[in-house]
Amino acid sequence: MSLKNRFFSFLTVALGVVVFSTFTIAQETTTPLSTDKNAEKRASKMGGKAHGKRGGHMRGGHMRGGKMHGLRGITLSDAQKAQIKSIRDSNRPDEATRTELKAIREAHKAGSTITPEQKERVKFLREQRRAKAQIVREQIQAILTPEQKAQIEAQRLEMRQRFEQRKQRKAPAATPAIEG
């Protein structure tokens, strides 16, 4: 084989690799891994983790971050979705409170001591947030139909059963007492 033929053979193979890799990359970037539009946003907010305590996993159907985690799997009408969105938007915490809590938390992480006033303020703000969250849950419950409420209750029971099963699996087996 002459040098000219080798060069053109190499060039053809290289061009083929580039073309096929371009098509492969183009297909990978346009094919979504999930049908959930907000999955990537949630993953970035949760430190890239899909679940777990440190990843921001929602427990007990609580709704955090403006999402409808407690309503997952429930078919809502467009009117219900709009009402829920307006309820959440009207009950969103103000930026000043968020900034205050963040500053106290970062000061604590940095190693500085937190004053008793700051501790009381954090406690008050957390209680206020819990009360507001309860009001939001009650308002959302008022929007749902009896069938949707039954579905949510069934999901909660199922979740509790799964939790109990995991707890039983993790419980250490009883070890016999050593007599001696």
PDB file of C-alpha atoms in Angstrom:
ATOM      1  CA  MET A   1       0.000   0.000   0.000  1.00  0.00           C
ATOM      2  CA  SER A   2       1.372   3.368  -0.922  1.00  0.00           C
ATOM      3  CA  LEU A   3       1.745   6.233   1.484  1.00  0.00           C
ATOM      4  CA  LYS A   4      -1.012   8.118  -0.345  1.00  0.00           C
ATOM      5  CA  ASN A   5      -3.502   5.246   0.087  1.00  0.00           C
ATOM      6  CA  ARG A   6      -2.627   4.888   3.782  1.00  0.00           C
ATOM      7  CA  PHE A   7      -3.167   8.583   4.330  1.00  0.00           C
ATOM      8  CA  PHE A   8      -6.601   8.536   2.674  1.00  0.00           C
ATOM      9  CA  SER A   9      -7.576   5.363   4.561  1.00  0.00           C
ATOM     10  CA  PHE A  10      -6.617   6.987   7.853  1.00  0.00           C
ATOM     11  CA  LEU A  11      -8.433  10.185   6.917  1.00  0.00           C
ATOM     12  CA  THR A  12     -11.595   8.215   6.012  1.00  0.00           C
ATOM     13  CA  VAL A  13     -11.567   6.327   9.317  1.00  0.00           C
ATOM     14  CA  ALA A  14     -10.969   9.517  11.309  1.00  0.00           C
ATOM     15  CA  LEU A  15     -13.796  11.288   9.478  1.00  0.00           C
ATOM     16  CA  GLY A  16     -16.105   8.325  10.139  1.00  0.00           C
ATOM     17  CA  VAL A  17     -15.293   8.399  13.860  1.00  0.00           C
ATOM     18  CA  VAL A  18     -15.983  12.141  14.053  1.00  0.00           C
ATOM     19  CA  VAL A  19     -19.295  11.820  12.191  1.00  0.00           C
ATOM     20  CA  PHE A  20     -20.547   8.890  14.265  1.00  0.00           C
ATOM     21  CA  SER A  21     -19.460  10.447  17.564  1.00  0.00           C
ATOM     22  CA  THR A  22     -21.213  13.687  16.605  1.00  0.00           C
ATOM     23  CA  PHE A  23     -24.462  11.828  15.969  1.00  0.00           C
ATOM     24  CA  THR A  24     -24.066   9.889  19.211  1.00  0.00           C
ATOM     25  CA  ILE A  25     -23.449  13.022  21.263  1.00  0.00           C
ATOM     26  CA  ALA A  26     -26.338  14.827  19.579  1.00  0.00           C
ATOM     27  CA  GLN A  27     -28.682  11.956  20.397  1.00  0.00           C
ATOM     28  CA  GLU A  28     -27.531  11.781  24.024  1.00  0.00           C
ATOM     29  CA  THR A  29     -28.035  15.475  24.678  1.00  0.00           C
ATOM     30  CA  THR A  30     -31.515  15.628  23.195  1.00  0.00           C
ATOM     31  CA  THR A  31     -32.814  12.457  24.833  1.00  0.00           C
ATOM     32  CA  PRO A  32     -34.054  13.273  28.339  1.00  0.00           C
ATOM     33  CA  LEU A  33     -33.208  10.804  31.057  1.00  0.00           C
ATOM     34  CA  SER A  34     -36.342  11.679  32.948  1.00  0.00           C
ATOM     35  CA  THR A  35     -39.749  12.999  32.008  1.00  0.00           C
ATOM     36  CA  ASP A  36     -39.649  15.219  35.090  1.00  0.00           C
ATOM     37  CA  LYS A  37     -38.758  18.736  33.964  1.00  0.00           C
ATOM     38  CA  ASN A  38     -37.488  19.813  37.381  1.00  0.00           C
ATOM     39  CA  ALA A  39     -35.396  16.731  38.209  1.00  0.00           C
ATOM     40  CA  GLU A  40     -32.111  18.382  37.288  1.00  0.00           C
ATOM     41  CA  LYS A  41     -32.967  21.525  39.232  1.00  0.00           C
ATOM     42  CA  ARG A  42     -33.899  19.464  42.299  1.00  0.00           C
ATOM     43  CA  ALA A  43     -30.730  17.394  42.046  1.00  0.00           C
ATOM     44  CA  SER A  44     -28.580  20.523  41.955  1.00  0.00           C
ATOM     45  CA  LYS A  45     -30.410  21.989  44.967  1.00  0.00           C
ATOM     46  CA  MET A  46     -29.904  18.728  46.845  1.00  0.00           C
ATOM     47  CA  GLY A  47     -26.189  18.565  46.215  1.00  0.00           C
ATOM     48  CA  GLY A  48     -26.595  16.246  43.238  1.00  0.00           C
ATOM     49  CA  LYS A  49     -28.160  13.528  45.357  1.00  0.00           C
ATOM     50  CA  ALA A  50     -31.438  11.914  44.499  1.00  0.00           C
ATOM     51  CA  HIS A  51     -32.383  11.107  48.064  1.00  0.00           C
ATOM     52  CA  GLY A  52     -31.090  10.725  51.578  1.00  0.00           C
ATOM     53  CA  LYS A  53     -30.985  12.874  54.665  1.00  0.00           C
ATOM     54  CA  ARG A  54     -28.111  15.011  53.481  1.00  0.00           C
ATOM     55  CA  GLY A  55     -29.575  15.219  49.998  1.00  0.00           C
ATOM     56  CA  GLY A  56     -32.721  17.027  51.123  1.00  0.00           C
ATOM     57  CA  HIS A  57     -35.088  14.082  50.935  1.00  0.00           C
ATOM     58  CA  MET A  58     -38.667  14.931  51.911  1.00  0.00           C
ATOM     59  CA  ARG A  59     -39.992  12.876  54.794  1.00  0.00           C
ATOM     60  CA  GLY A  60     -43.603  12.089  55.476  1.00  0.00           C
ATOM     61  CA  GLY A  61     -44.920  13.859  52.404  1.00  0.00           C
ATOM     62  CA  HIS A  62     -43.799  17.284  53.567  1.00  0.00           C
ATOM     63  CA  MET A  63     -43.665  19.892  50.863  1.00  0.00           C
ATOM     64  CA  ARG A  64     -40.400  21.789  50.761  1.00  0.00           C
ATOM     65  CA  GLY A  65     -38.839  24.046  48.232  1.00  0.00           C
ATOM     66  CA  GLY A  66     -42.140  24.932  46.563  1.00  0.00           C
ATOM     67  CA  LYS A  67     -42.587  21.451  45.134  1.00  0.00           C
ATOM     68  CA  MET A  68     -45.626  19.203  45.368  1.00  0.00           C
ATOM     69  CA  HIS A  69     -43.833  16.241  46.918  1.00  0.00           C
ATOM     70  CA  GLY A  70     -46.796  15.322  49.071  1.00  0.00           C
ATOM     71  CA  LEU A  71     -48.969  15.258  45.952  1.00  0.00           C
ATOM     72  CA  ARG A  72     -46.705  13.053  43.846  1.00  0.00           C
ATOM     73  CA  GLY A  73     -48.728  10.486  41.931  1.00  0.00           C
ATOM     74  CA  ILE A  74     -51.988  12.412  42.387  1.00  0.00           C
ATOM     75  CA  THR A  75     -53.678  13.660  39.236  1.00  0.00           C
ATOM     76  CA  LEU A  76     -54.543  17.321  39.695  1.00  0.00           C
ATOM     77  CA  SER A  77     -56.648  19.477  37.418  1.00  0.00           C
ATOM     78  CA  ASP A  78     -55.131  22.627  35.962  1.00  0.00           C
ATOM     79  CA  ALA A  79     -57.348  24.722  38.252  1.00  0.00           C
ATOM     80  CA  GLN A  80     -56.097  22.800  41.304  1.00  0.00           C
ATOM     81  CA  LYS A  81     -52.481  23.254  40.210  1.00  0.00           C
ATOM     82  CA  ALA A  82     -53.023  26.990  39.796  1.00  0.00           C
ATOM     83  CA  GLN A  83     -54.692  27.259  43.214  1.00  0.00           C
ATOM     84  CA  ILE A  84     -51.883  25.317  44.889  1.00  0.00           C
ATOM     85  CA  LYS A  85     -49.270  27.476  43.185  1.00  0.00           C
ATOM     86  CA  SER A  86     -50.993  30.663  44.374  1.00  0.00           C
ATOM     87  CA  ILE A  87     -51.244  29.296  47.934  1.00  0.00           C
ATOM     88  CA  ARG A  88     -47.551  28.477  47.977  1.00  0.00           C
ATOM     89  CA  ASP A  89     -46.549  31.765  46.398  1.00  0.00           C
ATOM     90  CA  SER A  90     -48.532  33.758  48.947  1.00  0.00           C
ATOM     91  CA  ASN A  91     -46.994  31.803  51.850  1.00  0.00           C
ATOM     92  CA  ARG A  92     -43.394  31.837  50.678  1.00  0.00           C
ATOM     93  CA  PRO A  93     -40.934  32.983  53.380  1.00  0.00           C
ATOM     94  CA  ASP A  94     -39.567  36.485  52.948  1.00  0.00           C
ATOM     95  CA  GLU A  95     -35.982  36.975  51.854  1.00  0.00           C
ATOM     96  CA  ALA A  96     -34.972  38.841  55.032  1.00  0.00           C
ATOM     97  CA  THR A  97     -35.878  35.856  57.215  1.00  0.00           C
ATOM     98  CA  ARG A  98     -34.003  33.458  54.952  1.00  0.00           C
ATOM     99  CA  THR A  99     -30.941  35.692  54.975  1.00  0.00           C
ATOM    100  CA  GLU A 100     -31.032  35.998  58.772  1.00  0.00           C
ATOM    101  CA  LEU A 101     -31.230  32.217  59.279  1.00  0.00           C
ATOM    102  CA  LYS A 102     -28.484  31.622  56.727  1.00  0.00           C
ATOM    103  CA  ALA A 103     -26.178  34.129  58.437  1.00  0.00           C
ATOM    104  CA  ILE A 104     -26.688  32.501  61.849  1.00  0.00           C
ATOM    105  CA  ARG A 105     -26.134  29.018  60.405  1.00  0.00           C
ATOM    106  CA  GLU A 106     -22.944  30.042  58.588  1.00  0.00           C
ATOM    107  CA  ALA A 107     -21.612  31.784  61.691  1.00  0.00           C
ATOM    108  CA  HIS A 108     -22.212  28.582  63.649  1.00  0.00           C
ATOM    109  CA  LYS A 109     -20.463  26.501  60.975  1.00  0.00           C
ATOM    110  CA  ALA A 110     -17.514  28.888  61.039  1.00  0.00           C
ATOM    111  CA  GLY A 111     -17.062  28.105  64.723  1.00  0.00           C
ATOM    112  CA  SER A 112     -18.309  31.274  66.363  1.00  0.00           C
ATOM    113  CA  THR A 113     -20.617  30.947  69.332  1.00  0.00           C
ATOM    114  CA  ILE A 114     -24.283  31.706  68.936  1.00  0.00           C
ATOM    115  CA  THR A 115     -25.857  34.012  71.491  1.00  0.00           C
ATOM    116  CA  PRO A 116     -28.947  32.947  73.425  1.00  0.00           C
ATOM    117  CA  GLU A 117     -30.893  35.674  71.580  1.00  0.00           C
ATOM    118  CA  GLN A 118     -29.908  34.150  68.249  1.00  0.00           C
ATOM    119  CA  LYS A 119     -30.940  30.692  69.462  1.00  0.00           C
ATOM    120  CA  GLU A 120     -34.321  32.026  70.538  1.00  0.00           C
ATOM    121  CA  ARG A 121     -34.731  33.832  67.226  1.00  0.00           C
ATOM    122  CA  VAL A 122     -33.969  30.633  65.269  1.00  0.00           C
ATOM    123  CA  LYS A 123     -36.399  28.692  67.442  1.00  0.00           C
ATOM    124  CA  PHE A 124     -39.108  31.322  66.903  1.00  0.00           C
ATOM    125  CA  LEU A 125     -38.567  31.427  63.125  1.00  0.00           C
ATOM    126  CA  ARG A 126     -38.678  27.625  62.877  1.00  0.00           C
ATOM    127  CA  GLU A 127     -41.917  27.469  64.859  1.00  0.00           C
ATOM    128  CA  GLN A 128     -43.351  30.205  62.664  1.00  0.00           C
ATOM    129  CA  ARG A 129     -42.330  28.263  59.537  1.00  0.00           C
ATOM    130  CA  ARG A 130     -43.930  25.057  60.861  1.00  0.00           C
ATOM    131  CA  ALA A 131     -47.178  26.886  61.625  1.00  0.00           C
ATOM    132  CA  LYS A 132     -47.204  28.445  58.160  1.00  0.00           C
ATOM    133  CA  ALA A 133     -46.529  25.037  56.573  1.00  0.00           C
ATOM    134  CA  GLN A 134     -49.473  23.560  58.497  1.00  0.00           C
ATOM    135  CA  ILE A 135     -51.737  26.330  57.214  1.00  0.00           C
ATOM    136  CA  VAL A 136     -50.559  25.678  53.645  1.00  0.00           C
ATOM    137  CA  ARG A 137     -51.245  21.945  54.032  1.00  0.00           C
ATOM    138  CA  GLU A 138     -54.747  22.665  55.321  1.00  0.00           C
ATOM    139  CA  GLN A 139     -55.476  25.060  52.457  1.00  0.00           C
ATOM    140  CA  ILE A 140     -54.255  22.505  49.909  1.00  0.00           C
ATOM    141  CA  GLN A 141     -56.311  19.750  51.554  1.00  0.00           C
ATOM    142  CA  ALA A 142     -59.386  21.966  51.143  1.00  0.00           C
ATOM    143  CA  ILE A 143     -58.787  22.057  47.375  1.00  0.00           C
ATOM    144  CA  LEU A 144     -58.494  18.285  46.934  1.00  0.00           C
ATOM    145  CA  THR A 145     -61.372  15.955  46.132  1.00  0.00           C
ATOM    146  CA  PRO A 146     -62.230  13.071  48.507  1.00  0.00           C
ATOM    147  CA  GLU A 147     -60.707  10.596  46.012  1.00  0.00           C
ATOM    148  CA  GLN A 148     -57.441  12.535  45.929  1.00  0.00           C
ATOM    149  CA  LYS A 149     -57.358  12.702  49.731  1.00  0.00           C
ATOM    150  CA  ALA A 150     -57.880   8.929  49.859  1.00  0.00           C
ATOM    151  CA  GLN A 151     -54.990   8.432  47.423  1.00  0.00           C
ATOM    152  CA  ILE A 152     -52.718  10.587  49.568  1.00  0.00           C
ATOM    153  CA  GLU A 153     -53.682   8.682  52.700  1.00  0.00           C
ATOM    154  CA  ALA A 154     -53.009   5.363  50.937  1.00  0.00           C
ATOM    155  CA  GLN A 155     -49.570   6.654  49.895  1.00  0.00           C
ATOM    156  CA  ARG A 156     -48.808   7.698  53.475  1.00  0.00           C
ATOM    157  CA  LEU A 157     -49.796   4.291  54.832  1.00  0.00           C
ATOM    158  CA  GLU A 158     -47.674   2.566  52.201  1.00  0.00           C
ATOM    159  CA  MET A 159     -44.736   4.801  53.059  1.00  0.00           C
ATOM    160  CA  ARG A 160     -45.098   4.019  56.772  1.00  0.00           C
ATOM    161  CA  GLN A 161     -45.169   0.296  56.006  1.00  0.00           C
ATOM    162  CA  ARG A 162     -42.018   0.559  53.899  1.00  0.00           C
ATOM    163  CA  PHE A 163     -40.354   2.536  56.678  1.00  0.00           C
ATOM    164  CA  GLU A 164     -41.266  -0.104  59.261  1.00  0.00           C
ATOM    165  CA  GLN A 165     -39.952  -2.853  56.983  1.00  0.00           C
ATOM    166  CA  ARG A 166     -36.650  -1.017  56.552  1.00  0.00           C
ATOM    167  CA  LYS A 167     -36.453  -0.412  60.281  1.00  0.00           C
ATOM    168  CA  GLN A 168     -36.999  -4.119  60.985  1.00  0.00           C
ATOM    169  CA  ARG A 169     -34.339  -5.113  58.449  1.00  0.00           C
ATOM    170  CA  LYS A 170     -31.834  -2.713  59.984  1.00  0.00           C
ATOM    171  CA  ALA A 171     -32.569  -3.780  63.573  1.00  0.00           C
ATOM    172  CA  PRO A 172     -29.712  -5.933  64.823  1.00  0.00           C
ATOM    173  CA  ALA A 173     -30.604  -9.553  65.385  1.00  0.00           C
ATOM    174  CA  ALA A 174     -30.909 -10.493  69.038  1.00  0.00           C
ATOM    175  CA  THR A 175     -27.662 -12.040  70.148  1.00  0.00           C
ATOM    176  CA  PRO A 176     -27.806 -14.799  72.723  1.00  0.00           C
ATOM    177  CA  ALA A 177     -26.378 -13.927  76.105  1.00  0.00           C
ATOM    178  CA  ILE A 178     -23.073 -15.552  76.854  1.00  0.00           C
ATOM    179  CA  GLU A 179     -23.205 -17.425  80.096  1.00  0.00           C
ATOM    180  CA  GLY A 180     -20.096 -17.903  81.940  1.00  0.00           C
TER     181      GLY A 180
END
